[in-house]
Short mmCIF file of C-alpha atoms and ligand atoms in Angstrom, two decimals:
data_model
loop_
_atom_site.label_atom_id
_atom_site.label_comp_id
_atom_site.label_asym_id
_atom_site.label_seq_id
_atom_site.Cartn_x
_atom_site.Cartn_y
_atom_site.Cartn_z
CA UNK W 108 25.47 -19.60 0.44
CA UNK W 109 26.16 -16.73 2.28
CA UNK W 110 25.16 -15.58 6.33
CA UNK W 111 25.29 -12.22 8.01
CA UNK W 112 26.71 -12.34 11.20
CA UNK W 113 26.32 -9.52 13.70
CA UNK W 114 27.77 -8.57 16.83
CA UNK W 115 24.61 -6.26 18.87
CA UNK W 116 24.37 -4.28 21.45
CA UNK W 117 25.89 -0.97 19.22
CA UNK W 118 23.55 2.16 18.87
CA UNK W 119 23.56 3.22 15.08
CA UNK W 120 24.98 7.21 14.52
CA UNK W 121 25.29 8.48 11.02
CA UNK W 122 23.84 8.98 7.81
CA UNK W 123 22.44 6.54 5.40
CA UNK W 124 21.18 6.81 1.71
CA UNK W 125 18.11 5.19 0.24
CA UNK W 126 18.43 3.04 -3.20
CA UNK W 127 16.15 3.33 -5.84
CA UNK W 128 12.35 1.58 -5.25
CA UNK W 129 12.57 -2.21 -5.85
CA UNK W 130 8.77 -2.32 -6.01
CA UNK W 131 8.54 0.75 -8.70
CA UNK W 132 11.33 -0.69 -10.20
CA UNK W 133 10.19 -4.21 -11.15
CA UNK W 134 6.73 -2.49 -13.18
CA UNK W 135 8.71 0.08 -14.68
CA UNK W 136 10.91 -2.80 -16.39
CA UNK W 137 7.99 -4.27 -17.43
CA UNK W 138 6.25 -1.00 -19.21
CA UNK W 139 9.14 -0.93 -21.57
CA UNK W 140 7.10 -4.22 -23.24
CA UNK W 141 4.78 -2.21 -24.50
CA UNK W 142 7.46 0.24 -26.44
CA UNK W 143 9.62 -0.59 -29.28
CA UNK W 144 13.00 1.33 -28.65
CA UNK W 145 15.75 2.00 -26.26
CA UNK W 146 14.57 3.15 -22.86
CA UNK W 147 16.20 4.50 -20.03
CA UNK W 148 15.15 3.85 -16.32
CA UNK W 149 17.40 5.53 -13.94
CA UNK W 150 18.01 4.67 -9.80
CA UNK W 151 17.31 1.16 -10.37
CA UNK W 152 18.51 -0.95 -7.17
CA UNK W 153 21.28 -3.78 -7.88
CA UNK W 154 18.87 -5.98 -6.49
CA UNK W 155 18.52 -10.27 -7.60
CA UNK W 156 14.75 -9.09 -8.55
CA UNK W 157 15.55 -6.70 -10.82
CA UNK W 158 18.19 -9.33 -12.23
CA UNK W 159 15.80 -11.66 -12.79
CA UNK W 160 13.01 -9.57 -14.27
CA UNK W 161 16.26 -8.66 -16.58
CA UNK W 162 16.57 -12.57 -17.28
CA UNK W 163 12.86 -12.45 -18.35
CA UNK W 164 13.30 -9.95 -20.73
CA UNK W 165 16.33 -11.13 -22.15
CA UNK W 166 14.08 -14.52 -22.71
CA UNK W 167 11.66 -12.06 -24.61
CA UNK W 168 14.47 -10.76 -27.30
CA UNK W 169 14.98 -7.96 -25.30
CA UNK W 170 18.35 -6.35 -24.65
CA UNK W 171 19.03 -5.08 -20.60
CA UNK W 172 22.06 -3.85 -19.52
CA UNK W 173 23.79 -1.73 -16.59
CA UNK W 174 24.96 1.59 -17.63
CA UNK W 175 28.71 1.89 -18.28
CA UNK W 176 28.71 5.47 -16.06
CA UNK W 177 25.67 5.35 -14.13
CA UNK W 178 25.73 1.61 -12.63
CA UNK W 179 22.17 3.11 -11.54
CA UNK W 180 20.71 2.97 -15.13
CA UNK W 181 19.50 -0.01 -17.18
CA UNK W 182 19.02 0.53 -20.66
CA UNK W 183 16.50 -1.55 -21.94
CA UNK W 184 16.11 -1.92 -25.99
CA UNK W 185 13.31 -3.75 -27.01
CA UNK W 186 12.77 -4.94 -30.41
CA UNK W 187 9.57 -4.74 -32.69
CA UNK W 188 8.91 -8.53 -32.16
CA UNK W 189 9.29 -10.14 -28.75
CA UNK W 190 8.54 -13.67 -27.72
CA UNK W 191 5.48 -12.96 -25.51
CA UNK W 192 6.53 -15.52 -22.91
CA UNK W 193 7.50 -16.18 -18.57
CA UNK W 194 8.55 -19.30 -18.27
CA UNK W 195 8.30 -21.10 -15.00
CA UNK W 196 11.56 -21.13 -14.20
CA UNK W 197 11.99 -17.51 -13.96
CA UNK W 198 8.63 -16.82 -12.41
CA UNK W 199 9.25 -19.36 -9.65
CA UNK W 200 12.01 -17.05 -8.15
CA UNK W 201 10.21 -14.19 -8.52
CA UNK W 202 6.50 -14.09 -8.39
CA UNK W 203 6.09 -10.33 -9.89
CA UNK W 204 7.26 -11.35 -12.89
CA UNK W 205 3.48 -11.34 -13.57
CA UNK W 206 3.31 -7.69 -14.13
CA UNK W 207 5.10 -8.98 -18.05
CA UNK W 208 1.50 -10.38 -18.64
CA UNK W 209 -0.28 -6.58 -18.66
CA UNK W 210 1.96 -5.17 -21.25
CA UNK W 211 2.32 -8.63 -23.17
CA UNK W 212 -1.38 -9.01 -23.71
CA UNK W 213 -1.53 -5.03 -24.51
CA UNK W 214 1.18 -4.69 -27.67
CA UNK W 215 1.07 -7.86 -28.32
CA UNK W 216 -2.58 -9.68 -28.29
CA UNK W 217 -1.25 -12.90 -26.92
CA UNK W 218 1.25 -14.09 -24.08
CA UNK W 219 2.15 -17.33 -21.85
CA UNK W 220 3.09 -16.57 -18.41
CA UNK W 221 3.48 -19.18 -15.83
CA UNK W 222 1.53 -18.68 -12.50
CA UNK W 223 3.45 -17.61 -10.00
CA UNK W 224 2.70 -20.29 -7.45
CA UNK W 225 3.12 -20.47 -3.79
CA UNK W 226 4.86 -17.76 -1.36
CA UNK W 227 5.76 -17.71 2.43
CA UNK W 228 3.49 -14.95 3.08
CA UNK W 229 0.41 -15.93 1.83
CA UNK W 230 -1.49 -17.55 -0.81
CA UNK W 231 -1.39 -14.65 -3.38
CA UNK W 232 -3.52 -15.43 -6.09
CA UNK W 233 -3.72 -13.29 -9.38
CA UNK W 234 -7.53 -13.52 -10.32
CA UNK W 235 -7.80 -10.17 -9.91
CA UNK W 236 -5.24 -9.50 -12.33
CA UNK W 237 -6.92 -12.39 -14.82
CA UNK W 238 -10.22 -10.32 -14.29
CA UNK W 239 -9.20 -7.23 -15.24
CA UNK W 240 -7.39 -8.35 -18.29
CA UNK W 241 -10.69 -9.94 -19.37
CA UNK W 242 -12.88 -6.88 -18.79
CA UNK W 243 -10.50 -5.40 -21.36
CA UNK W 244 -11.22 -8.12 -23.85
CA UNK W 245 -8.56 -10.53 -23.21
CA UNK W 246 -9.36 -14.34 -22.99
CA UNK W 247 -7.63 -15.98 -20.81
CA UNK W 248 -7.31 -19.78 -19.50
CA UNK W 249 -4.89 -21.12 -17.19
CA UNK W 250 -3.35 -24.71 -18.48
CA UNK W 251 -0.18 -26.40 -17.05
CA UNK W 252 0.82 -23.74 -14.72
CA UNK W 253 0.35 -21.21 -17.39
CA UNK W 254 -1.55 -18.54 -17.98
CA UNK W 255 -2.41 -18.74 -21.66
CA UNK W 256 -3.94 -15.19 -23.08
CA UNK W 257 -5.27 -13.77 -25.94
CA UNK W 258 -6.99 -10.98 -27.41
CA UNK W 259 -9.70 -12.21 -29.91
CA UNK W 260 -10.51 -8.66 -31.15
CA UNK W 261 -6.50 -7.51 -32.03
CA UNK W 262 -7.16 -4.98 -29.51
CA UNK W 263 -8.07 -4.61 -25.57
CA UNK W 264 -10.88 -2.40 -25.44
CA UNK W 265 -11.15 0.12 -22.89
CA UNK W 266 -13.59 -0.60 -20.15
CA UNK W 267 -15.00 0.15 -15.83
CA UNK W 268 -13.84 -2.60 -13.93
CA UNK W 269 -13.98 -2.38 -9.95
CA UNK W 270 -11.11 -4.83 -8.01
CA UNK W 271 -12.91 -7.15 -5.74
CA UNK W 272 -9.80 -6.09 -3.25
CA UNK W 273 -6.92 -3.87 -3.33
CA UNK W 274 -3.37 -5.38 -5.23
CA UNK W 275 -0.65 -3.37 -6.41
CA UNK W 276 1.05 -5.53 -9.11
CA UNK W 277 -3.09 -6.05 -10.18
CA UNK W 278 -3.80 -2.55 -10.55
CA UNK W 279 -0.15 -1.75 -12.38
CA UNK W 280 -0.93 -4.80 -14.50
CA UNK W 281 -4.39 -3.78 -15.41
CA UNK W 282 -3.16 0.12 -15.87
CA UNK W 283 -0.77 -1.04 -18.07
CA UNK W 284 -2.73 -3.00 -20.41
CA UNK W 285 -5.56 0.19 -20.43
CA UNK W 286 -2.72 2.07 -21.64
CA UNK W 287 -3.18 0.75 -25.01
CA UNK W 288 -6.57 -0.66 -25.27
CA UNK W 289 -9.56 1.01 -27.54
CA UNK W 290 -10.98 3.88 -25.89
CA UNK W 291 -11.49 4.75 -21.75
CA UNK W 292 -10.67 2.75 -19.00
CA UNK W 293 -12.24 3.63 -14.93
CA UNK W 294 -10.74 1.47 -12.77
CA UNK W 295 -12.02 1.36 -9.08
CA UNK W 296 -10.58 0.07 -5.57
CA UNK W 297 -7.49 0.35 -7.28
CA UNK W 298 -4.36 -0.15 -5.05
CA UNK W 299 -2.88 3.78 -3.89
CA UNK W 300 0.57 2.50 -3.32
CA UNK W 301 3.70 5.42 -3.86
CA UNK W 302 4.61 2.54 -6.37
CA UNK W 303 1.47 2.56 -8.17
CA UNK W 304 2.19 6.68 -9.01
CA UNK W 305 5.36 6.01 -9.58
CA UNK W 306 4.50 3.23 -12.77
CA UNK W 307 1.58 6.06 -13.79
CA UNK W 308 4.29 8.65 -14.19
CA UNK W 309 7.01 6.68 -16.28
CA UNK W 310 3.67 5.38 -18.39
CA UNK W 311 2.68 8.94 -18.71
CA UNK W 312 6.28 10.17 -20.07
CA UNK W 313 5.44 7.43 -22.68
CA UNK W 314 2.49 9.31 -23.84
CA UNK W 315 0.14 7.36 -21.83
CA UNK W 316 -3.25 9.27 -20.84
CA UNK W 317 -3.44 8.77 -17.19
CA UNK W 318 -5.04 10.48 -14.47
CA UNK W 319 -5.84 9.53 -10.38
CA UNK W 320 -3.38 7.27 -10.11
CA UNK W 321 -2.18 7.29 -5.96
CA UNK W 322 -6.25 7.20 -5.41
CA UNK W 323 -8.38 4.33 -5.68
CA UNK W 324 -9.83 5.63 -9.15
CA UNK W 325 -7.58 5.82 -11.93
CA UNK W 326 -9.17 6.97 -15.46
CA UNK W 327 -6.86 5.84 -18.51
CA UNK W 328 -7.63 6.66 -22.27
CA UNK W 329 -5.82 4.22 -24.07
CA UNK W 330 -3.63 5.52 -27.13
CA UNK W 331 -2.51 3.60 -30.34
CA UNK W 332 1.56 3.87 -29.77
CA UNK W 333 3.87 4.29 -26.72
CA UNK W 334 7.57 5.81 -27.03
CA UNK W 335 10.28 4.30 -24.77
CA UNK W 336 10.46 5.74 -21.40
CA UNK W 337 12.78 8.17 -20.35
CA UNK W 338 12.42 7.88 -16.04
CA UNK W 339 14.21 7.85 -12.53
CA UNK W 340 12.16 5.42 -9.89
CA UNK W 341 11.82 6.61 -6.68
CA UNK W 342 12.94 6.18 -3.55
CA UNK W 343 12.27 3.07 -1.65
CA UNK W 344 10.34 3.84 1.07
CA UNK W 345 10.56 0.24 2.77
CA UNK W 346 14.01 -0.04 3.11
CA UNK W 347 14.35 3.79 3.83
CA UNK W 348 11.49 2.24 6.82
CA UNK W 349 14.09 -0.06 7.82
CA UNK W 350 16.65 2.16 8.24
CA UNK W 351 14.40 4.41 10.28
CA UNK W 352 13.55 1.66 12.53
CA UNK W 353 17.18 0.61 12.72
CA UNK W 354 17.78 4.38 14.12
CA UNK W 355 14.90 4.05 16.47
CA UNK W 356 16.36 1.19 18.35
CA UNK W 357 17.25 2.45 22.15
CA UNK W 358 20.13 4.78 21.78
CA UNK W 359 20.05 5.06 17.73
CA UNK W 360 20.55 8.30 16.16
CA UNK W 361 20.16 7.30 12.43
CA UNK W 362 19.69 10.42 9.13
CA UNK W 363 18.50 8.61 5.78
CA UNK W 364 18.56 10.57 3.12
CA UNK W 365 17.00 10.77 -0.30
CA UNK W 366 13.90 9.21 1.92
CA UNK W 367 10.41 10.75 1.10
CA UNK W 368 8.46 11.87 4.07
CA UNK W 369 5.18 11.88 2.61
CA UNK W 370 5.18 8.55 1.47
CA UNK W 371 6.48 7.53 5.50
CA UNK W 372 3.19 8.86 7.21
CA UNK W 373 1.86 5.13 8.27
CA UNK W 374 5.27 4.84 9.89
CA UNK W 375 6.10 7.55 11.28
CA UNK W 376 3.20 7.88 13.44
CA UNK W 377 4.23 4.85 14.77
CA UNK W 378 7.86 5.80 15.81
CA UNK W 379 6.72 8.94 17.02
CA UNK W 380 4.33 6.92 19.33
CA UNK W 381 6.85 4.49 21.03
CA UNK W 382 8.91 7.60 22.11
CA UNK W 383 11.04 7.82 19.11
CA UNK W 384 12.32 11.52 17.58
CA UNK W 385 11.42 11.72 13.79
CA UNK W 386 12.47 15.32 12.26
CA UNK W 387 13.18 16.15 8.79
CA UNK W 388 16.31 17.21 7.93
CA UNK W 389 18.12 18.15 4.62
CA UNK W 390 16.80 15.59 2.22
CA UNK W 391 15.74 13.22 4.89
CA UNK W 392 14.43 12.37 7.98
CA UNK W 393 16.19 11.69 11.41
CA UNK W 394 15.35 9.21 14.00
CA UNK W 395 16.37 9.33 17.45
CA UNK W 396 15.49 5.65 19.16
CA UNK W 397 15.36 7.15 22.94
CA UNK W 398 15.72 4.27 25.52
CA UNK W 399 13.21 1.58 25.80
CA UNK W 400 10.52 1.65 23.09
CA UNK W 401 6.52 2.50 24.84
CA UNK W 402 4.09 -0.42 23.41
CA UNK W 403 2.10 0.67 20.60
CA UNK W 404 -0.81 -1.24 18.40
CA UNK W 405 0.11 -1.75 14.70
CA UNK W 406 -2.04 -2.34 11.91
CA UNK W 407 -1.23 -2.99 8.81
CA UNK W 408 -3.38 -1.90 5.65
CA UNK W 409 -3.06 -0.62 2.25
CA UNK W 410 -1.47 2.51 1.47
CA UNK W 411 -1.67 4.98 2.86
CA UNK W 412 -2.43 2.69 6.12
CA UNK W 413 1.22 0.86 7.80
CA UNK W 414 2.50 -1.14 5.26
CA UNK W 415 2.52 -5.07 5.70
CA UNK W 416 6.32 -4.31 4.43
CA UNK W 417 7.31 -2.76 7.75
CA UNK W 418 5.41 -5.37 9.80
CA UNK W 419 8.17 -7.50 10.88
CA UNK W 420 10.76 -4.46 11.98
CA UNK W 421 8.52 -2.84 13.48
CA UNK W 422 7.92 -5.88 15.79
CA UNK W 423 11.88 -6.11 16.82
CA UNK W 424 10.90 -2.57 18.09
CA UNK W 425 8.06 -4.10 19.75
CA UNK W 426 9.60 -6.84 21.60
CA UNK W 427 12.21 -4.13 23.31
CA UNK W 428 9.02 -1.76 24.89
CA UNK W 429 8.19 -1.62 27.80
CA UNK W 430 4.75 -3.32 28.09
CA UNK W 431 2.68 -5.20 25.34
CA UNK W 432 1.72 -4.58 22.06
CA UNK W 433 -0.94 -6.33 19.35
CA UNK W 434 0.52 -6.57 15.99
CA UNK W 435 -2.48 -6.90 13.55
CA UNK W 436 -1.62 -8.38 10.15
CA UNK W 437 -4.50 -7.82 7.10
CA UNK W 438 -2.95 -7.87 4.17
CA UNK W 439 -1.22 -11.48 4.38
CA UNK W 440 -2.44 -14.41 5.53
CA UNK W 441 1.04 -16.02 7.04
CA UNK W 442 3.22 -13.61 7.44
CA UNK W 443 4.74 -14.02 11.29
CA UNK W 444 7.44 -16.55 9.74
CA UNK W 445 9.78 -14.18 11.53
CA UNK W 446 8.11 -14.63 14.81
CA UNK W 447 10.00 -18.45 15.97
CA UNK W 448 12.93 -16.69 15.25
CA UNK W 449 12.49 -13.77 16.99
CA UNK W 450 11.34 -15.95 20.06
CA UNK W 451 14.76 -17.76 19.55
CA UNK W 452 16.62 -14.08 20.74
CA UNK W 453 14.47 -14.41 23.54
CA UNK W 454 11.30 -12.37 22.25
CA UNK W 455 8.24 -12.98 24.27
CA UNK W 456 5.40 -13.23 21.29
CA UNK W 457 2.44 -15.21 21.08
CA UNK W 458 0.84 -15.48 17.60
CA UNK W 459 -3.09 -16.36 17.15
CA UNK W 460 -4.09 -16.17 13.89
CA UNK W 461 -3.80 -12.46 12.77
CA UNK W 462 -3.02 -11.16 15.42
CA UNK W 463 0.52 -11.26 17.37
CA UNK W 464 0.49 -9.75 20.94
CA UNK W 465 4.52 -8.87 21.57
CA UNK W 466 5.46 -8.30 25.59
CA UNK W 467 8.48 -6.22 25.83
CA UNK W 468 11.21 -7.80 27.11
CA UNK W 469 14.45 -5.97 28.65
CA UNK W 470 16.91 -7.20 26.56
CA UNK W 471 17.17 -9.59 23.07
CA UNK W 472 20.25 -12.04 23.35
CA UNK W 473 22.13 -13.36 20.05
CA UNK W 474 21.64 -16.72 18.53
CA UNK W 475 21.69 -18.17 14.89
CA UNK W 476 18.01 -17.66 13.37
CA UNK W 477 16.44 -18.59 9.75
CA UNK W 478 15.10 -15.91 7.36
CA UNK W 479 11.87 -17.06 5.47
CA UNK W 480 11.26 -14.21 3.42
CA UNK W 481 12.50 -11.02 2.28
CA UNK W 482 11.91 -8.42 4.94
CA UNK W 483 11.22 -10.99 7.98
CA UNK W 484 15.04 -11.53 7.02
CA UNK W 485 15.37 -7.54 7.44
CA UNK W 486 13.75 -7.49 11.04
CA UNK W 487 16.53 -10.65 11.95
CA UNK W 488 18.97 -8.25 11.14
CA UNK W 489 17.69 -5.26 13.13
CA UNK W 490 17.29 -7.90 16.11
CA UNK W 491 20.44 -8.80 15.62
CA UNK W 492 21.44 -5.55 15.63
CA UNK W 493 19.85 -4.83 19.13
CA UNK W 494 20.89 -8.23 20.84
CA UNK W 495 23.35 -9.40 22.74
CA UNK W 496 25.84 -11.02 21.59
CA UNK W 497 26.62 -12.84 17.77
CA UNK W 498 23.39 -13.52 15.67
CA UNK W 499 23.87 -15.14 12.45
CA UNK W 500 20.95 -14.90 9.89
CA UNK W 501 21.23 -17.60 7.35
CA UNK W 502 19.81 -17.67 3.32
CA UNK W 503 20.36 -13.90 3.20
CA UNK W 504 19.50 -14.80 -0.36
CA UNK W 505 16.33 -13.69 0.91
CA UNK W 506 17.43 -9.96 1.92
CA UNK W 507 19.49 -9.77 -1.27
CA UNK W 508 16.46 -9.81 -3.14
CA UNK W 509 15.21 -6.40 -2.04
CA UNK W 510 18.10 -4.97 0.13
CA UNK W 511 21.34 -3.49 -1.91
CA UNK W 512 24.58 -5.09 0.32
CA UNK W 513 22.53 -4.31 3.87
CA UNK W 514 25.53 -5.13 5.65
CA UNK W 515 27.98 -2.22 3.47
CA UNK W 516 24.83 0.35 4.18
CA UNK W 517 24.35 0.13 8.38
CA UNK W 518 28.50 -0.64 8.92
CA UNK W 519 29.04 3.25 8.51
CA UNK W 520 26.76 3.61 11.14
CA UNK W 521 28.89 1.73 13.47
CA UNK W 522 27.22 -1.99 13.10
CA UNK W 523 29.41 -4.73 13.64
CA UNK W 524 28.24 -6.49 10.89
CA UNK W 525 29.50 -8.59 8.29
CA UNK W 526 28.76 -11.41 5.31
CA UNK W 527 30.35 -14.63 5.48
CA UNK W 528 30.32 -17.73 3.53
CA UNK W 529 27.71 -20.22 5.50
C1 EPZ D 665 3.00 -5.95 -3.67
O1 EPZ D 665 2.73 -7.35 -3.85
C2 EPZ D 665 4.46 -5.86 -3.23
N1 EPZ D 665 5.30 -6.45 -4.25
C3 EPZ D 665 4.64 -6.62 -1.92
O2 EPZ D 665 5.97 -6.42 -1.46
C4 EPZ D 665 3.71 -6.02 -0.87
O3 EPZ D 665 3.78 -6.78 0.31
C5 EPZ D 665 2.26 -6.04 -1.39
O4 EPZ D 665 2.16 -5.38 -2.65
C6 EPZ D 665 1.30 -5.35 -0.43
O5 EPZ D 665 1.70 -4.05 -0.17
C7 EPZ D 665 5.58 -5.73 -5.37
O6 EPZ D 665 5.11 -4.61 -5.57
C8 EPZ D 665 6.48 -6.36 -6.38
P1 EPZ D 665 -1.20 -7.41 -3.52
P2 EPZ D 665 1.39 -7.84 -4.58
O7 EPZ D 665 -1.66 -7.95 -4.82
O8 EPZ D 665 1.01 -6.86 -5.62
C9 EPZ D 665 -4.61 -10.53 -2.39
C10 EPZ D 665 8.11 -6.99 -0.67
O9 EPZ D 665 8.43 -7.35 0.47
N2 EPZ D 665 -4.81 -10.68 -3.84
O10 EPZ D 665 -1.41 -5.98 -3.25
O11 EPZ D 665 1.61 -9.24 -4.96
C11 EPZ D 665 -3.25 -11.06 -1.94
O12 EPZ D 665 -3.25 -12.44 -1.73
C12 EPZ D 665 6.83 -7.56 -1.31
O13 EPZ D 665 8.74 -6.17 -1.36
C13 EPZ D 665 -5.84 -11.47 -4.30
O14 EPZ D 665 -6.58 -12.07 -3.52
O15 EPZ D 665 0.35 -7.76 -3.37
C14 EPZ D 665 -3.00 -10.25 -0.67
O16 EPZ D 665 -3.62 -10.87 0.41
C15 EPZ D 665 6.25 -8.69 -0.54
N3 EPZ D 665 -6.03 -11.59 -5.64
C16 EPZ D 665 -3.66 -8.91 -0.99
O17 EPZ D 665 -4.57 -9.15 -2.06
C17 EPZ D 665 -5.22 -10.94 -6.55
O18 EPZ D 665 -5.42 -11.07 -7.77
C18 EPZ D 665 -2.68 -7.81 -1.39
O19 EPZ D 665 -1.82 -8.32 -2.37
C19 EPZ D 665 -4.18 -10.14 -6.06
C20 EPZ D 665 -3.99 -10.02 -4.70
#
């Protein structure tokens, strides 16, 4: 198993690129389902997820693979009879491997997809994907860890359903299946996520009859066919959000390009606030991390509010300022894993319930720390980055689930940072 291990204490200088979106990505895969063909999806990270989601549709009869030239294309050919199934053992390492049961249950009338089960962050339940899927018709009941589904009529019919609360994968997995069910779908309090859009668009290039998605209506008329999708995922605007917070530590001066401003508002207005320099510059955006970080009060929210995503970076930031901040989290019940660790660089945070209040401290000093989760492991690097001093961060397996070789993007920018064998 494999650590990072950084030296800190280095302002960042340069220029960084952003990968393709892991969580655009991972839905997009999943659309082909409902396509018989050869499809193309272009800037697709070389991330485990995507891997894995690979894995799943291999297990379906499906064919993924890497493009020979462009390592940043999969093509996906999927054949006119799949085996509508997620078994548990690729779920378990990847919970959104749920957004296969949308598209299964849509082209195919029936599907058995294990429950995801537990996560670090937070409970995360799918009911609201379930209830969706059964205002379009489906029946569904849950039976050894499986969701077992069906479609009594042959065909999802289109229907208005409201989400009791905001989910991405749910809306994408209830989109999906509207594509092509009987007639129109309205589907309220849907989740407004760049991702979200992103899903909308490839589904639209497959013929799909979309509109609002990106607001919390979207209308869908579904058709009777799909073709295979022809599309280039976006950006990913969370690790582009850890880059920028990696160039707003004191003394950074950090350009990421390919980075969409628009969909870095929540953030942005952050940086800006603890003193930081955020200009856009030829196909990016450039941070300038004066000296100490001011305090500032974060909330996280859906989109277009600060994304739970950044939550844990923006705290490294945090616990550098000079003075205290409150770190509110909403969208996840548990997610201040990262906190102990942090405290074990010498942070200063105390967590009660959703709320952590972070007192600046002058100066973070190295130590081994423990990732928990995918982008708490991201804000152990960035401490690490800042501290003084080694830190190692151990199961990176974590980070490599969302983060493309972390440690070959931030070197360039003069980190002393490097992978070794634990
Ligand atoms: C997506 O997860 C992202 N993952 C997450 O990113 C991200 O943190 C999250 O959205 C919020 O922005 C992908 O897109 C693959 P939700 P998702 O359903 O869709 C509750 C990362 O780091 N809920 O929007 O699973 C849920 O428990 C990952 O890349 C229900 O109660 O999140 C949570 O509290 C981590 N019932 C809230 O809603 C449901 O049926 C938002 O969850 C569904 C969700």
């Amino acid at each position: 198993m494999d650590k990072i291990v950084v030296e800190g204490g280095v302002p960042l200088r340069g220029s960084v690129d952003v990968s393709g979106a892991k969580n655009a990505a991972l839905p997009i895969i999943a659309a082909t389902l409902l396509a018989e063909g050869d499809h193309a999806v272009r800037n697709v990270p070389d991330l485990a997820d995507v891997r894995t989601l690979g894995r799943l549709l291999g297990h379906m009869g499906c064919q993924v693979e890497r493009g020979a030239i462009d390592r940043r294309a999969l093509g996906i050919r999927v054949p006119a009879a799949v085996s509508p199934e997620a078994p548990y053992e690729l779920v378990k390492t990847m919970r959104a491997s749920v957004v296969v049961l949308g598209p299964l249950v849509a082209r195919w009338g029936r599907a058995r997809v294990s429950l995801p089960g537990g996560c670090a962050i937070g409970a995360r339940p799918i009911d609201q994907h379930l209830k969706g899927l059964a205002a379009l018709g489906a029946e569904l009941r849950l039976e050894h860890g499986y969701v077992h589904a069906s479609v009594p009529r042959g065909r999802l019919r289109g229907a208005v359903f409201t989400f009791d609360g905001q989910t991405v994968t749910g809306t994408e997995n209830v989109m999906m299946a509207a594509a092509l069910a009987e007639g129109e779908s309205v589907l309220r309090n849907c989740a407004r996520e760049p991702e979200v859009r992103d899903l909308a668009d490839a589904l639209q290039a497959m013929g799909a009859r979309i509109e609002g998605a990106g607001t919390d209506e979207i209308w869908v008329e579904g058709v009777e066919r799909l073709r295979p999708i022809e599309h280039t995922v976006i950006p990913d605007r969370i690790e582009a959000g850890t880059f920028l917070v990696a160039g707003a530590l004191p003394g950074g001066d950090v350009t990421v390009r390919g980075v969409v401003a628009a969909h870095q508002e929540g953030l942005i207005e952050k940086l800006r606030a603890i003193g930081a320099t955020v200009s856009e510059t030829g196909g990016g955006l450039r941070v300038v991390g004066d000296g100490r970080p001011r305090p500032v009060d974060v909330r996280t929210a859906p989109y277009p509010g600060f994304p739970t995503d950044m939550q844990a970076q923006m705290m490294v930031l945090l616990c550098l300022a000079e003075g205290s901040s409150k770190i509110t989290e909403t969208v996840f019940e548990n997610r201040f894993m990262h906190v102990q660790e942090l405290q074990r660089l010498g942070a200063d945070i105390a967590v009660d319930g959703k709320v952590a209040l972070v007192k600046g401290v002058p100066a973070l000093s190295g130590a081994p720390v423990m990732a928990s989760d995918l982008r708490a492991s991201a804000a152990l690097v960035l401490a690490g980055l800042a501290a003084q001093g080694t830190t190692e961060v151990l199961r990176v397996y974590h980070l490599d689930r969302g983060y493309e070789r972390i440690e070959e993007k931030l070197a360039p920018l003069g980190a002393r940072i490097r992978r070794v064998k634990a």
